[in-house]
Short mmCIF file of C-alpha atoms in Angstrom, two decimals:
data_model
loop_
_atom_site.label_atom_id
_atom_site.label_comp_id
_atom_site.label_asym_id
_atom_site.label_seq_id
_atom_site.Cartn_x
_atom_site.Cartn_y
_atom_site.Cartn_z
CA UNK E 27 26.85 -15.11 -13.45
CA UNK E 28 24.46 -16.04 -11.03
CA UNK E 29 20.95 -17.23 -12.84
CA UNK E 30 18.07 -14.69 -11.31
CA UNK E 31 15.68 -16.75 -8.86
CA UNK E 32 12.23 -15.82 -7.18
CA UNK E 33 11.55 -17.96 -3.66
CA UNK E 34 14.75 -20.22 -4.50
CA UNK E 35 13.22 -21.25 -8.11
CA UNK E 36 14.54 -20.01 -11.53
CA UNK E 37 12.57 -18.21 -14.09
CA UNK E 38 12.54 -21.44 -16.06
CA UNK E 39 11.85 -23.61 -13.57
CA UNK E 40 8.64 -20.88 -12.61
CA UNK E 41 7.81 -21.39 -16.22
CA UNK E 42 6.69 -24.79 -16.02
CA UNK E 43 3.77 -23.64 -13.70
CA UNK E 44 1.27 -23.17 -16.70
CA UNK E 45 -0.90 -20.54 -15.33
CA UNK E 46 2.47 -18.32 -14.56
CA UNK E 47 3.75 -19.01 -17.72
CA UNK E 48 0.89 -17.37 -19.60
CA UNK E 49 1.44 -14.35 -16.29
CA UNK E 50 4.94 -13.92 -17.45
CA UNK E 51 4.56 -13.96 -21.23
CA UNK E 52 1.62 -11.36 -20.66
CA UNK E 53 -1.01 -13.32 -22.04
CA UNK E 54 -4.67 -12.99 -20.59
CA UNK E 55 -5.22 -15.75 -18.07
CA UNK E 56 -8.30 -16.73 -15.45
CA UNK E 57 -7.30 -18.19 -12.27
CA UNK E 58 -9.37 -20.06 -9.83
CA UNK E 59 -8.04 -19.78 -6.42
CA UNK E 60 -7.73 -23.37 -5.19
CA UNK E 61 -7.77 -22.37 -1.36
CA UNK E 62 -11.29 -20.14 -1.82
CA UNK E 63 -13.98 -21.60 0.39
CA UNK E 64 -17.61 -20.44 1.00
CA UNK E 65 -17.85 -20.80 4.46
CA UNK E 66 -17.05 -16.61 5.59
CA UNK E 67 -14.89 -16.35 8.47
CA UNK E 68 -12.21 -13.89 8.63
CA UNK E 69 -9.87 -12.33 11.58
CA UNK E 70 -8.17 -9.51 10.36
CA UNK E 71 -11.47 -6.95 10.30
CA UNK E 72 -15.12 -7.07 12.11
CA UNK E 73 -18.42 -6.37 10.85
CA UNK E 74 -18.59 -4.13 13.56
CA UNK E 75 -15.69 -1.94 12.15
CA UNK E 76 -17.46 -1.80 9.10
CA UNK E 77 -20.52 -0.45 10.94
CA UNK E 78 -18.70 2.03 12.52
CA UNK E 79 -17.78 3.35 9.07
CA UNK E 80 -20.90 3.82 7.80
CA UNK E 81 -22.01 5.82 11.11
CA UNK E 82 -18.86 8.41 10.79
CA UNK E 83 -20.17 8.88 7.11
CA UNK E 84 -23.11 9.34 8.41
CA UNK E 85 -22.34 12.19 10.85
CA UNK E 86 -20.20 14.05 8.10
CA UNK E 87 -23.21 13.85 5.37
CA UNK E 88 -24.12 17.39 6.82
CA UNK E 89 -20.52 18.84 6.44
CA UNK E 90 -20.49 16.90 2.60
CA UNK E 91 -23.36 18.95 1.52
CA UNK E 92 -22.16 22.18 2.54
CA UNK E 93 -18.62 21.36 1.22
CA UNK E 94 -19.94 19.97 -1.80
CA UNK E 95 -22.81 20.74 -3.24
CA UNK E 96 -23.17 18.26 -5.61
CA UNK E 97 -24.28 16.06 -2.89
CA UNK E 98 -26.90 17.61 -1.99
CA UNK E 99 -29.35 15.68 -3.52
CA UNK E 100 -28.37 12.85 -1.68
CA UNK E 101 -28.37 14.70 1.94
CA UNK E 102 -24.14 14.51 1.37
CA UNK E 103 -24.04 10.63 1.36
CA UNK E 104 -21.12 9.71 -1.32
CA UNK E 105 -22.86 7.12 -2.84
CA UNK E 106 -22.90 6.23 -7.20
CA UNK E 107 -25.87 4.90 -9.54
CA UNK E 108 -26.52 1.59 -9.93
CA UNK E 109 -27.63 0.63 -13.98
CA UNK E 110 -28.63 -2.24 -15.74
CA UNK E 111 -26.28 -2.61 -18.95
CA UNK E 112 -28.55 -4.55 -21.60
CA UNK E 113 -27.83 -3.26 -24.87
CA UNK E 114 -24.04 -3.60 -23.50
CA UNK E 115 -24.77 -7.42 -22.35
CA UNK E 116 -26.51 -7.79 -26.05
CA UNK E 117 -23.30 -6.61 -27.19
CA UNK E 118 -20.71 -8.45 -25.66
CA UNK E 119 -23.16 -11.83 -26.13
CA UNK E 120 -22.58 -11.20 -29.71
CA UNK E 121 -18.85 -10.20 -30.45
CA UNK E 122 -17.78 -12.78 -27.87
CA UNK E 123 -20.90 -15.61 -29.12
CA UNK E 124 -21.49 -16.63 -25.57
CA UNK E 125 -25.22 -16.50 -23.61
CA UNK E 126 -24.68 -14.39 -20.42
CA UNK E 127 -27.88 -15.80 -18.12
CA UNK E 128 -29.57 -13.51 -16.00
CA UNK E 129 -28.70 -9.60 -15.62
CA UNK E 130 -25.92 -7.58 -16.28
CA UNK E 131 -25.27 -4.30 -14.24
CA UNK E 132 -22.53 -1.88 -13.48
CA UNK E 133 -21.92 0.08 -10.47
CA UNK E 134 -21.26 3.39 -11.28
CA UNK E 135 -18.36 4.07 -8.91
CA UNK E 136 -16.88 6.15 -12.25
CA UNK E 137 -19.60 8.57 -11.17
CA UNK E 138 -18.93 9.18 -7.34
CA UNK E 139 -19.26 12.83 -6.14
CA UNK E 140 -16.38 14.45 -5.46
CA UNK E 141 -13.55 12.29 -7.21
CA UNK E 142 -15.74 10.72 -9.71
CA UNK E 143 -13.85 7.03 -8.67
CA UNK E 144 -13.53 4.32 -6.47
CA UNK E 145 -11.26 5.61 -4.29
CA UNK E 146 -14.04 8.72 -3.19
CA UNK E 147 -14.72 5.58 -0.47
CA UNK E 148 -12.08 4.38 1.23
CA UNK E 149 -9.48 7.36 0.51
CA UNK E 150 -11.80 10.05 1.88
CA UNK E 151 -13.43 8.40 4.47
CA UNK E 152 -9.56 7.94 5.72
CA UNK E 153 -9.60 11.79 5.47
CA UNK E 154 -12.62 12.51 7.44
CA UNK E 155 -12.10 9.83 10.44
CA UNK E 156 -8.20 11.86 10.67
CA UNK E 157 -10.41 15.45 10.77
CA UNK E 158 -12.30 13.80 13.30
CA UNK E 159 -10.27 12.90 15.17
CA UNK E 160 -8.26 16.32 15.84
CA UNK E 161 -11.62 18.14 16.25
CA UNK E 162 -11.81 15.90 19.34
CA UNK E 163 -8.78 16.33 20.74
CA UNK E 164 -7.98 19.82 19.97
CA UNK E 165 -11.48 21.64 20.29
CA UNK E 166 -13.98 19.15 22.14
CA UNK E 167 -15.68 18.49 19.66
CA UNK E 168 -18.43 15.69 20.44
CA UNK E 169 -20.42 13.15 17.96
CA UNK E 170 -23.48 14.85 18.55
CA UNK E 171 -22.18 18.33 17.27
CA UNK E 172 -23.13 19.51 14.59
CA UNK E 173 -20.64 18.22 11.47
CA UNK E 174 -21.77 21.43 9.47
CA UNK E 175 -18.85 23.52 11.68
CA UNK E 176 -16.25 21.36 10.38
CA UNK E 177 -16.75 23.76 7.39
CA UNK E 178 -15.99 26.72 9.14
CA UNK E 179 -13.03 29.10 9.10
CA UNK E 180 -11.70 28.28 12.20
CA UNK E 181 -11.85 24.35 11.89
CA UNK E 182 -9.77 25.29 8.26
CA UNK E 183 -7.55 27.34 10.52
CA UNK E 184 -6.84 24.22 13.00
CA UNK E 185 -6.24 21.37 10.29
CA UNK E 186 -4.28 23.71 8.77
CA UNK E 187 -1.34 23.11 11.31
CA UNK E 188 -1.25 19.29 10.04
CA UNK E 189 -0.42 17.60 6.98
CA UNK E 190 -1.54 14.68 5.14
CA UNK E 191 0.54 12.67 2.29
CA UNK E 192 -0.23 9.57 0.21
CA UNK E 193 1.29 7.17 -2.50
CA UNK E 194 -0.62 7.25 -5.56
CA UNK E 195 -1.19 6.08 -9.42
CA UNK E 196 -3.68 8.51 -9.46
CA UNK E 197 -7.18 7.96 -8.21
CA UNK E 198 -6.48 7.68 -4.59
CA UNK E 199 -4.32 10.76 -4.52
CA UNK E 200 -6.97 12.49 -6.78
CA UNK E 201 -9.95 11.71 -3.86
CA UNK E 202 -7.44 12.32 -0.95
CA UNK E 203 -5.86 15.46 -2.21
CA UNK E 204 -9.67 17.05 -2.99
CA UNK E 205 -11.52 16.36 0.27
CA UNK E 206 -8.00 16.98 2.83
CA UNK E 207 -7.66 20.85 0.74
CA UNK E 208 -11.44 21.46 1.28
CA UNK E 209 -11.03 20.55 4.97
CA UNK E 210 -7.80 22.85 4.68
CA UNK E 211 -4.82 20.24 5.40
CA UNK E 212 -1.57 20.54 3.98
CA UNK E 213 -1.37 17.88 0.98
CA UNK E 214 1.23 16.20 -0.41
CA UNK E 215 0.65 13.43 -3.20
CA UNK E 216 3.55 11.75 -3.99
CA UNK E 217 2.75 9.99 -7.57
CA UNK E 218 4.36 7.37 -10.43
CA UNK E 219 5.40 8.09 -13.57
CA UNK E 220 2.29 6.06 -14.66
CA UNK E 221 -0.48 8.92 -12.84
CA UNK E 222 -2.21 10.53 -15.62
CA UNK E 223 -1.03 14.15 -16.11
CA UNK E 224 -4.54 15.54 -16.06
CA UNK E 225 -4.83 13.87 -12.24
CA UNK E 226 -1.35 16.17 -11.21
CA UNK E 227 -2.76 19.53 -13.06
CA UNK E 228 -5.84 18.92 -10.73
CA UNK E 229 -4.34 18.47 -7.70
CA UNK E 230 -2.10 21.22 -8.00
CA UNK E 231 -4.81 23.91 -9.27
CA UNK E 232 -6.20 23.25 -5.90
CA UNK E 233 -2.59 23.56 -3.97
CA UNK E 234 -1.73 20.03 -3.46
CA UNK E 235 1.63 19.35 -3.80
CA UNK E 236 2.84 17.04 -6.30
CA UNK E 237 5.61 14.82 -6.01
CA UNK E 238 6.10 12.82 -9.31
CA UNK E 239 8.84 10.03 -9.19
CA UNK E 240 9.98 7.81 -12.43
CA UNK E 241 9.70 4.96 -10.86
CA UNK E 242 6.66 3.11 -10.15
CA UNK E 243 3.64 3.07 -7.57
CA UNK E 244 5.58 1.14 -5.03
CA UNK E 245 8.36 3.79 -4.89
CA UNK E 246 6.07 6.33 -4.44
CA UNK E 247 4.29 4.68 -1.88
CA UNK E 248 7.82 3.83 0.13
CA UNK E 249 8.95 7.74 -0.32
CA UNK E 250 5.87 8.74 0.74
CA UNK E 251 5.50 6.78 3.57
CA UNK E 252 9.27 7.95 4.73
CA UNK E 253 8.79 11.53 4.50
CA UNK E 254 5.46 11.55 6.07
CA UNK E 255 7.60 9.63 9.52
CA UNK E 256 9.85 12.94 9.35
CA UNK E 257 6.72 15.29 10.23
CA UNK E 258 4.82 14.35 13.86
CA UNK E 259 2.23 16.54 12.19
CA UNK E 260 1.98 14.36 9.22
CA UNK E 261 -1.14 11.20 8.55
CA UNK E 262 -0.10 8.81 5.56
CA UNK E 263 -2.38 7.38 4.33
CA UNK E 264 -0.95 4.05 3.37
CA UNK E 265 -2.82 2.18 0.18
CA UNK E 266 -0.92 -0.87 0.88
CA UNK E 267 -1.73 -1.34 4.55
CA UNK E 268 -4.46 0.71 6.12
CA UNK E 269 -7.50 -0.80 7.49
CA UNK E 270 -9.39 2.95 7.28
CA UNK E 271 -9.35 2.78 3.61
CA UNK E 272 -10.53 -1.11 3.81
CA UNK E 273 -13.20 -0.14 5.94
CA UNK E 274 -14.29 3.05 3.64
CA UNK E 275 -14.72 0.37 0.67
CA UNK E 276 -16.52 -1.85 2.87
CA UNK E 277 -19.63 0.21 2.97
CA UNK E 278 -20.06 0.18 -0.35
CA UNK E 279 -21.75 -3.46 0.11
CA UNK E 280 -24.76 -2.06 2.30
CA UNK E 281 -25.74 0.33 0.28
CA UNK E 282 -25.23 -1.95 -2.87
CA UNK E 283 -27.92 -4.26 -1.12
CA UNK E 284 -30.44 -1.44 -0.64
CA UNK E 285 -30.07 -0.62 -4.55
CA UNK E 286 -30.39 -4.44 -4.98
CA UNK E 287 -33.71 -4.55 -3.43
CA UNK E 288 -35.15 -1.13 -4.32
CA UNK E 289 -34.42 -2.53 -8.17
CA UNK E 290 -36.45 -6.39 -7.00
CA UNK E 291 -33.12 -8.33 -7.47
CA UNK E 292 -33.15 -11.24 -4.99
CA UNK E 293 -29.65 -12.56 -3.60
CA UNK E 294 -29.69 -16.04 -2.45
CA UNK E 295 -28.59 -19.45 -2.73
CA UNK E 296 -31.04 -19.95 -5.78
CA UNK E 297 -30.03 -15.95 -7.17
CA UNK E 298 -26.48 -15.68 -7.44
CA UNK E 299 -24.75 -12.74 -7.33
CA UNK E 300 -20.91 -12.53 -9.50
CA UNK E 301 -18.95 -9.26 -9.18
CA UNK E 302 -16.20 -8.01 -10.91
CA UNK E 303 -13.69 -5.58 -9.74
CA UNK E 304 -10.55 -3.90 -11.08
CA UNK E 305 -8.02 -4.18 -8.82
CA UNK E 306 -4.00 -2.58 -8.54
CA UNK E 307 -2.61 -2.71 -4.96
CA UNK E 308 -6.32 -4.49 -3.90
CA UNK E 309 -7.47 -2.00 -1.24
CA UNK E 310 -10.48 -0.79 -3.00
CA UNK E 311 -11.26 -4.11 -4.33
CA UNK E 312 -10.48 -5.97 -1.36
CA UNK E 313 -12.36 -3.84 1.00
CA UNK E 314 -15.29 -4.32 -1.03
CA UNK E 315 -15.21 -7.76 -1.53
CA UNK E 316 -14.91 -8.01 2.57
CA UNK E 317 -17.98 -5.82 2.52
CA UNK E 318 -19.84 -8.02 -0.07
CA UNK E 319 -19.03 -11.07 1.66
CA UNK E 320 -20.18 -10.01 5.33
CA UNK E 321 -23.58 -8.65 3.29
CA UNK E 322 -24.32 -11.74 0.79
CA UNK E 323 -22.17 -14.98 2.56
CA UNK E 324 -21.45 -17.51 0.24
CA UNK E 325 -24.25 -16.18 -2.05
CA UNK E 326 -21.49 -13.51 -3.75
CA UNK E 327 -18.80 -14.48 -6.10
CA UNK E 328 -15.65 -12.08 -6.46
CA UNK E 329 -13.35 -12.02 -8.94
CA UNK E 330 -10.51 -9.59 -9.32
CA UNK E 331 -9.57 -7.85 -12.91
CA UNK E 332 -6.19 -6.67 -13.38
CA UNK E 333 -3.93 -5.48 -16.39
CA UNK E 334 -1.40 -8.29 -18.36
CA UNK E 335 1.18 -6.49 -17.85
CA UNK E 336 0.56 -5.71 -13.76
CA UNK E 337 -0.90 -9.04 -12.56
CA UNK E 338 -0.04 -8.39 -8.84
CA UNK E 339 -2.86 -9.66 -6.97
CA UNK E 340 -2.87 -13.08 -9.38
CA UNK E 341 1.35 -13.68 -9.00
CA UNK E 342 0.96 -12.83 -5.34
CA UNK E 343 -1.80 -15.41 -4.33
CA UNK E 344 -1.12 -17.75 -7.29
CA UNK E 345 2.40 -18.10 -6.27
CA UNK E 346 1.09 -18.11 -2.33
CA UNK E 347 4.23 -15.12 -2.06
CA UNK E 348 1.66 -12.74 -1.22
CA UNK E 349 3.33 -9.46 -0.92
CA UNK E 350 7.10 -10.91 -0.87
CA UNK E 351 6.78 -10.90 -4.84
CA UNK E 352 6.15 -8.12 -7.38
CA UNK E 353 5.94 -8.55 -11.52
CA UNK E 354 9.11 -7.04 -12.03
CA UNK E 355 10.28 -10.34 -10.17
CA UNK E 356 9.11 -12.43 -12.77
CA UNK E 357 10.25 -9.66 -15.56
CA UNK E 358 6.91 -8.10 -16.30
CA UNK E 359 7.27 -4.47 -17.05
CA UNK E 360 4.15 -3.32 -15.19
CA UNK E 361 3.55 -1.10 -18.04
CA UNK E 362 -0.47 -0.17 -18.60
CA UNK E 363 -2.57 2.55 -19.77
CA UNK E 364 -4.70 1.42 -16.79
CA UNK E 365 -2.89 3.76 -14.78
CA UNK E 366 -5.09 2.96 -11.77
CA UNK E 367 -4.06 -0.75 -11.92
CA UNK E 368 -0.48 -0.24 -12.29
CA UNK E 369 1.34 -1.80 -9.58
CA UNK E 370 3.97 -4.13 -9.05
CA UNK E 371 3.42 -5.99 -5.91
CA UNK E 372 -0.20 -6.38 -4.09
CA UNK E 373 -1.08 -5.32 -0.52
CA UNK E 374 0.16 -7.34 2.02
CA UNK E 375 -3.23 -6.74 3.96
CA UNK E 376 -4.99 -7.30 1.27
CA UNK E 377 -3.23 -10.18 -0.33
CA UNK E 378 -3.89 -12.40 2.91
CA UNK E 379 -7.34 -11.40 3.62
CA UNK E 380 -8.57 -12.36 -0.53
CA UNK E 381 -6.39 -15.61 0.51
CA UNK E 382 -9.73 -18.04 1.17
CA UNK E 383 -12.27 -14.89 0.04
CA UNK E 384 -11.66 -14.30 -3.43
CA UNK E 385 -13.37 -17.12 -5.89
CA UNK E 386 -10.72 -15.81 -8.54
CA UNK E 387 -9.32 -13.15 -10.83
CA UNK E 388 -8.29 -12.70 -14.48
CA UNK E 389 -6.00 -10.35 -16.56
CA UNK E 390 -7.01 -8.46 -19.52
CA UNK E 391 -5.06 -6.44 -22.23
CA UNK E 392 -4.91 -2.81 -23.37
CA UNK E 393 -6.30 -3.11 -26.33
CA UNK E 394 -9.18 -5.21 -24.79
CA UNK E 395 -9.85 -1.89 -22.36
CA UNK E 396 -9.90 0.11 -24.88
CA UNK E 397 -12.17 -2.06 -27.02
CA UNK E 398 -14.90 -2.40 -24.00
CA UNK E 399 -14.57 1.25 -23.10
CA UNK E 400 -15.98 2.41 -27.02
CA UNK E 401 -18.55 -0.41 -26.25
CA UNK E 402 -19.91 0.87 -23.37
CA UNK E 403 -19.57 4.43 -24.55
CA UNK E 404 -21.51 3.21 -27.76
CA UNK E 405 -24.25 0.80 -26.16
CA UNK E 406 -25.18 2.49 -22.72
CA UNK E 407 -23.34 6.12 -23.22
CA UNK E 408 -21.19 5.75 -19.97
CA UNK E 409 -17.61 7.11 -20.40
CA UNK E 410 -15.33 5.15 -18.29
CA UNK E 411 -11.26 5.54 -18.20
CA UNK E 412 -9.62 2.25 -19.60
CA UNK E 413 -8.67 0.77 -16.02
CA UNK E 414 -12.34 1.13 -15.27
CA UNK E 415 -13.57 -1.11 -18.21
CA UNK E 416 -11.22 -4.31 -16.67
CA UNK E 417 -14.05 -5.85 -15.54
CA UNK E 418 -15.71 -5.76 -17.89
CA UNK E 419 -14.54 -8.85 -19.32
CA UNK E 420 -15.50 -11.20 -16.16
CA UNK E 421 -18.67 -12.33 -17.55
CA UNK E 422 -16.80 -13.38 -21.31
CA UNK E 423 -13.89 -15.20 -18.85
CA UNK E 424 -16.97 -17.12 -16.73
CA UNK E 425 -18.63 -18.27 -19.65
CA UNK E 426 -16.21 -19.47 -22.57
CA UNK E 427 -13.91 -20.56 -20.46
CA UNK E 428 -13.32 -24.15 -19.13
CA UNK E 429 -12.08 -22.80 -15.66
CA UNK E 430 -15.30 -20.61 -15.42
CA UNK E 431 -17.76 -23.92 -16.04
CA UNK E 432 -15.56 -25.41 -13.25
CA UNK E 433 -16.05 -22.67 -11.06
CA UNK E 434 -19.99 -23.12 -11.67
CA UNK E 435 -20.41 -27.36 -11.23
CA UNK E 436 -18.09 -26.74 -8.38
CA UNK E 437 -19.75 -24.55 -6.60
CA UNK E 438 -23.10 -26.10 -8.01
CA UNK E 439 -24.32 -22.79 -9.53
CA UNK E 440 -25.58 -24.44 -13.06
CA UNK E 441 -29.14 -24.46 -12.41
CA UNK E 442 -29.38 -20.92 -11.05
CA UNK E 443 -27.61 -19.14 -13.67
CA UNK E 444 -30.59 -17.87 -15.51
CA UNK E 445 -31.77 -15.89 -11.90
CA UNK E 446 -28.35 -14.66 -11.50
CA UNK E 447 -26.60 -10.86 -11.36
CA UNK E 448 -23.44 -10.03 -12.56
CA UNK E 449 -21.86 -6.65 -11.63
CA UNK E 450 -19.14 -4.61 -13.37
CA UNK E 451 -17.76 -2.33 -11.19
CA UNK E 452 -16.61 0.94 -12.52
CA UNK E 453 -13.60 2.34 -10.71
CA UNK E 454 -13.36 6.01 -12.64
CA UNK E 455 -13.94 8.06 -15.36
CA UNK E 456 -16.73 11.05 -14.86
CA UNK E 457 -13.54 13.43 -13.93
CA UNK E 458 -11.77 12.62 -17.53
CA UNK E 459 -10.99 15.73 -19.26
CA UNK E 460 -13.77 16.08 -22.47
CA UNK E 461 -10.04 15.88 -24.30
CA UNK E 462 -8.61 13.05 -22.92
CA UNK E 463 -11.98 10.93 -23.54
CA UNK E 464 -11.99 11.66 -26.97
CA UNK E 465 -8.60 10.19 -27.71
CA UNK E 466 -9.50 7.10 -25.51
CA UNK E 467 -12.28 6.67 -27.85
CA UNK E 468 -10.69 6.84 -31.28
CA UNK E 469 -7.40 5.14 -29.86
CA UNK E 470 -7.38 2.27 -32.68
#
């Protein structure tokens, strides 16, 4: 029988590559990407588009607060808390007896309105350009109108003749099936075996349809996607290739930089700024990252979390395969409780763009996401779900491991550690059922 190969190279012959060795074996690995450079300059999206994002979220605020009034308080922007972790950064210093210089935060994406994740960004705005839009082209309907009537019976009435459908581990679908039944679409969420069951009894309590498939995120994504082409009526919303949801991310930067300076933390060449950011198929995490980079330059450093067992984003750029590879390839199971995070191959999109962008990712284990989620929950009394917590372990990867002091002469970063920021970005978690949470925190 034919031996199983992967771009012309046996599995033993991929095994002499250290780093995918330790991929492949499920181990926890850090990566520094070799073709990352400083100097920001990227093609494939425009500040400007960016820009335009945060003006169409601007314009809906008034139809946000009516449709949700939980946003009120913030005049319907969708925007989460940003928190300095200290008693969690004395924490980690300790189990892990390393010095983390300069502050520790997380960004409280865990806590968005409406979704409670990450994906309230990109997979909603998506929603609300598509409402948009048909307003336009089937009622008139001009920038300067009010947004406030989007809430009314009759706009329900006309977005009620189309549909919208989307691929999903859970999160995206979640955010995308809440905000298109509000503005009265028909929803379909096709979903993996590896979407939390919580995430489907949601959906469906609000009339979504759920489609649940035993296979993984990619299959649900490709079924989606071919269903939706059967129905002229019919948006997908495609996590592996839209630009929409990449610009919906991307806004999260600005808005990071006002909390930045309304909290007096400088970001420059002599203040470094390191995020950290769970990633699955990369859209969230890319866009942001794009976002970051066009808001900070050079003076931002991302790296990209994902589970040992689903190490897309690393095989794809490690290898330099991109998309054309997925875990399974390689025999990985792409089996995590970091449901979020569980995919097989990484955005093609995405994949290219974090090419030269991203300074580098690591994997982490289960049991490691479950450890830093009772540490958080412990230290600063944030309940995250366990994909959320990946991050987490960026700052112990940067500093106690040889590949993160690399990262720092090379990029000559030593001296201005002690004025730095590091971020830990939160992906979900406020929308965990009380239930759920509980078991997460006594898993042992």
């Amino acid at each position: 029988m034919k031996e199983h190969t992967v771009a012309g190279l046996t599995k033993k012959e991929w095994m002499e590559n250290p780093l995918l060795k330790q991929l492949i074996d499920t181990e926890e690995t850090f990566w520094l990407n070799p073709n990352y450079t400083s100097m920001f300059d990227h093609p494939i999206v425009q500040a400007a588009k960016v820009k335009e994002a945060e003006e169409r979220l601007n314009r809906f605020a008034p139809y946000i607060a009516i449709a949700f009034p939980e946003t009120k308080p913030m005049n319907g922007i969708i925007e989460s808390p940003l928190v300095e972790i200290a008693s969690m950064k004395s924490r980690m210093e300790k189990i892990y007896e390393i010095a983390i210089p300069g502050k520790l935060l997380l960004k409280c994406d865990s806590h968005l309105p409406i979704s409670g994740s990450i994906k309230a960004r990109g997979g909603i705005y998506e929603v609300l350009k598509r409402a948009e839009e048909i307003a336009m082209k089937d009622r008139g309907f001009k920038e300067t109108d009010n947004y406030e009537l989007l809430a009314s019976d009759e706009y329900k009435e006309l977005f009620s003749h189309y549909s919208i459908a989307v691929g999903s581990t859970g999160n995206l679908g979640l955010s995308i099936g809440i905000i298109s039944a509000h503005l009265g679409f028909k929803v379909t969420v096709h979903m993996s075996a590896d979407a939390k069951r919580w995430k489907k009894d949601k959906l469906r309590s609000l009339g979504v349809i759920v489609k649940e498939y035993e296979e993984d995120y990619s299959k649900a994504v490709e079924e989606g996607r071919r269903q939706a082409s059967l129905n002229l009526s019919c948006h997908f919303i495609d996590d592996e290739n839209s630009v929409d949801l990449l610009f919906g991310y991307a806004t999260a930067a600005t808005r990071l930089k006002e909390q930045l300076n309304e909290k007096s933390i400088i970001v420059d060449e002599e203040h470094p700024l390191f995020v950290y950011l769970p990633c699955g198929v990369g859209g969230g995490p890319g866009g942001i990252t794009y976002g970051l980079k066009l808001a900070f330059q050079k003076n931002v450093h991302c790296f990209f979390a994902e589970p040992t067992h689903s190490p897309c984003m690393t095989l794809g750029l490690a290898t330099g395969l991109h998309e054309k590879v997925s875990v399974q390839d390689f025999g990985v199971d792409n089996k995590t409780e970091a449901d979020g995070l569980a995919v097989g191959r990484p955005s093609k999109l995405v994949s290219n763009m974090m090419d030269s962008m991203l300074s580098g990712s690591f994997t982490i284990g289960d049991e490691r996401l479950f450890d830093f989620l009772r540490m958080m929950a412990k230290t600063e009394a944030y309940y995250l779900e366990p994909s959320a917590l990946a991050g987490a372990y960026g700052p112990v990867q940067i500093f106690s491991r040889e590949e993160g002091e690399k990262y720092i002469m090379k990029e000559g970063l030593t001296g201005r550690l002690n004025q730095s920021t590091h971020i830990i970005w939160a992906t979900g978690g406020s929308m965990v059922p009380k239930e759920m949470m509980e078991r997460y925190l006594t898993r042992m």
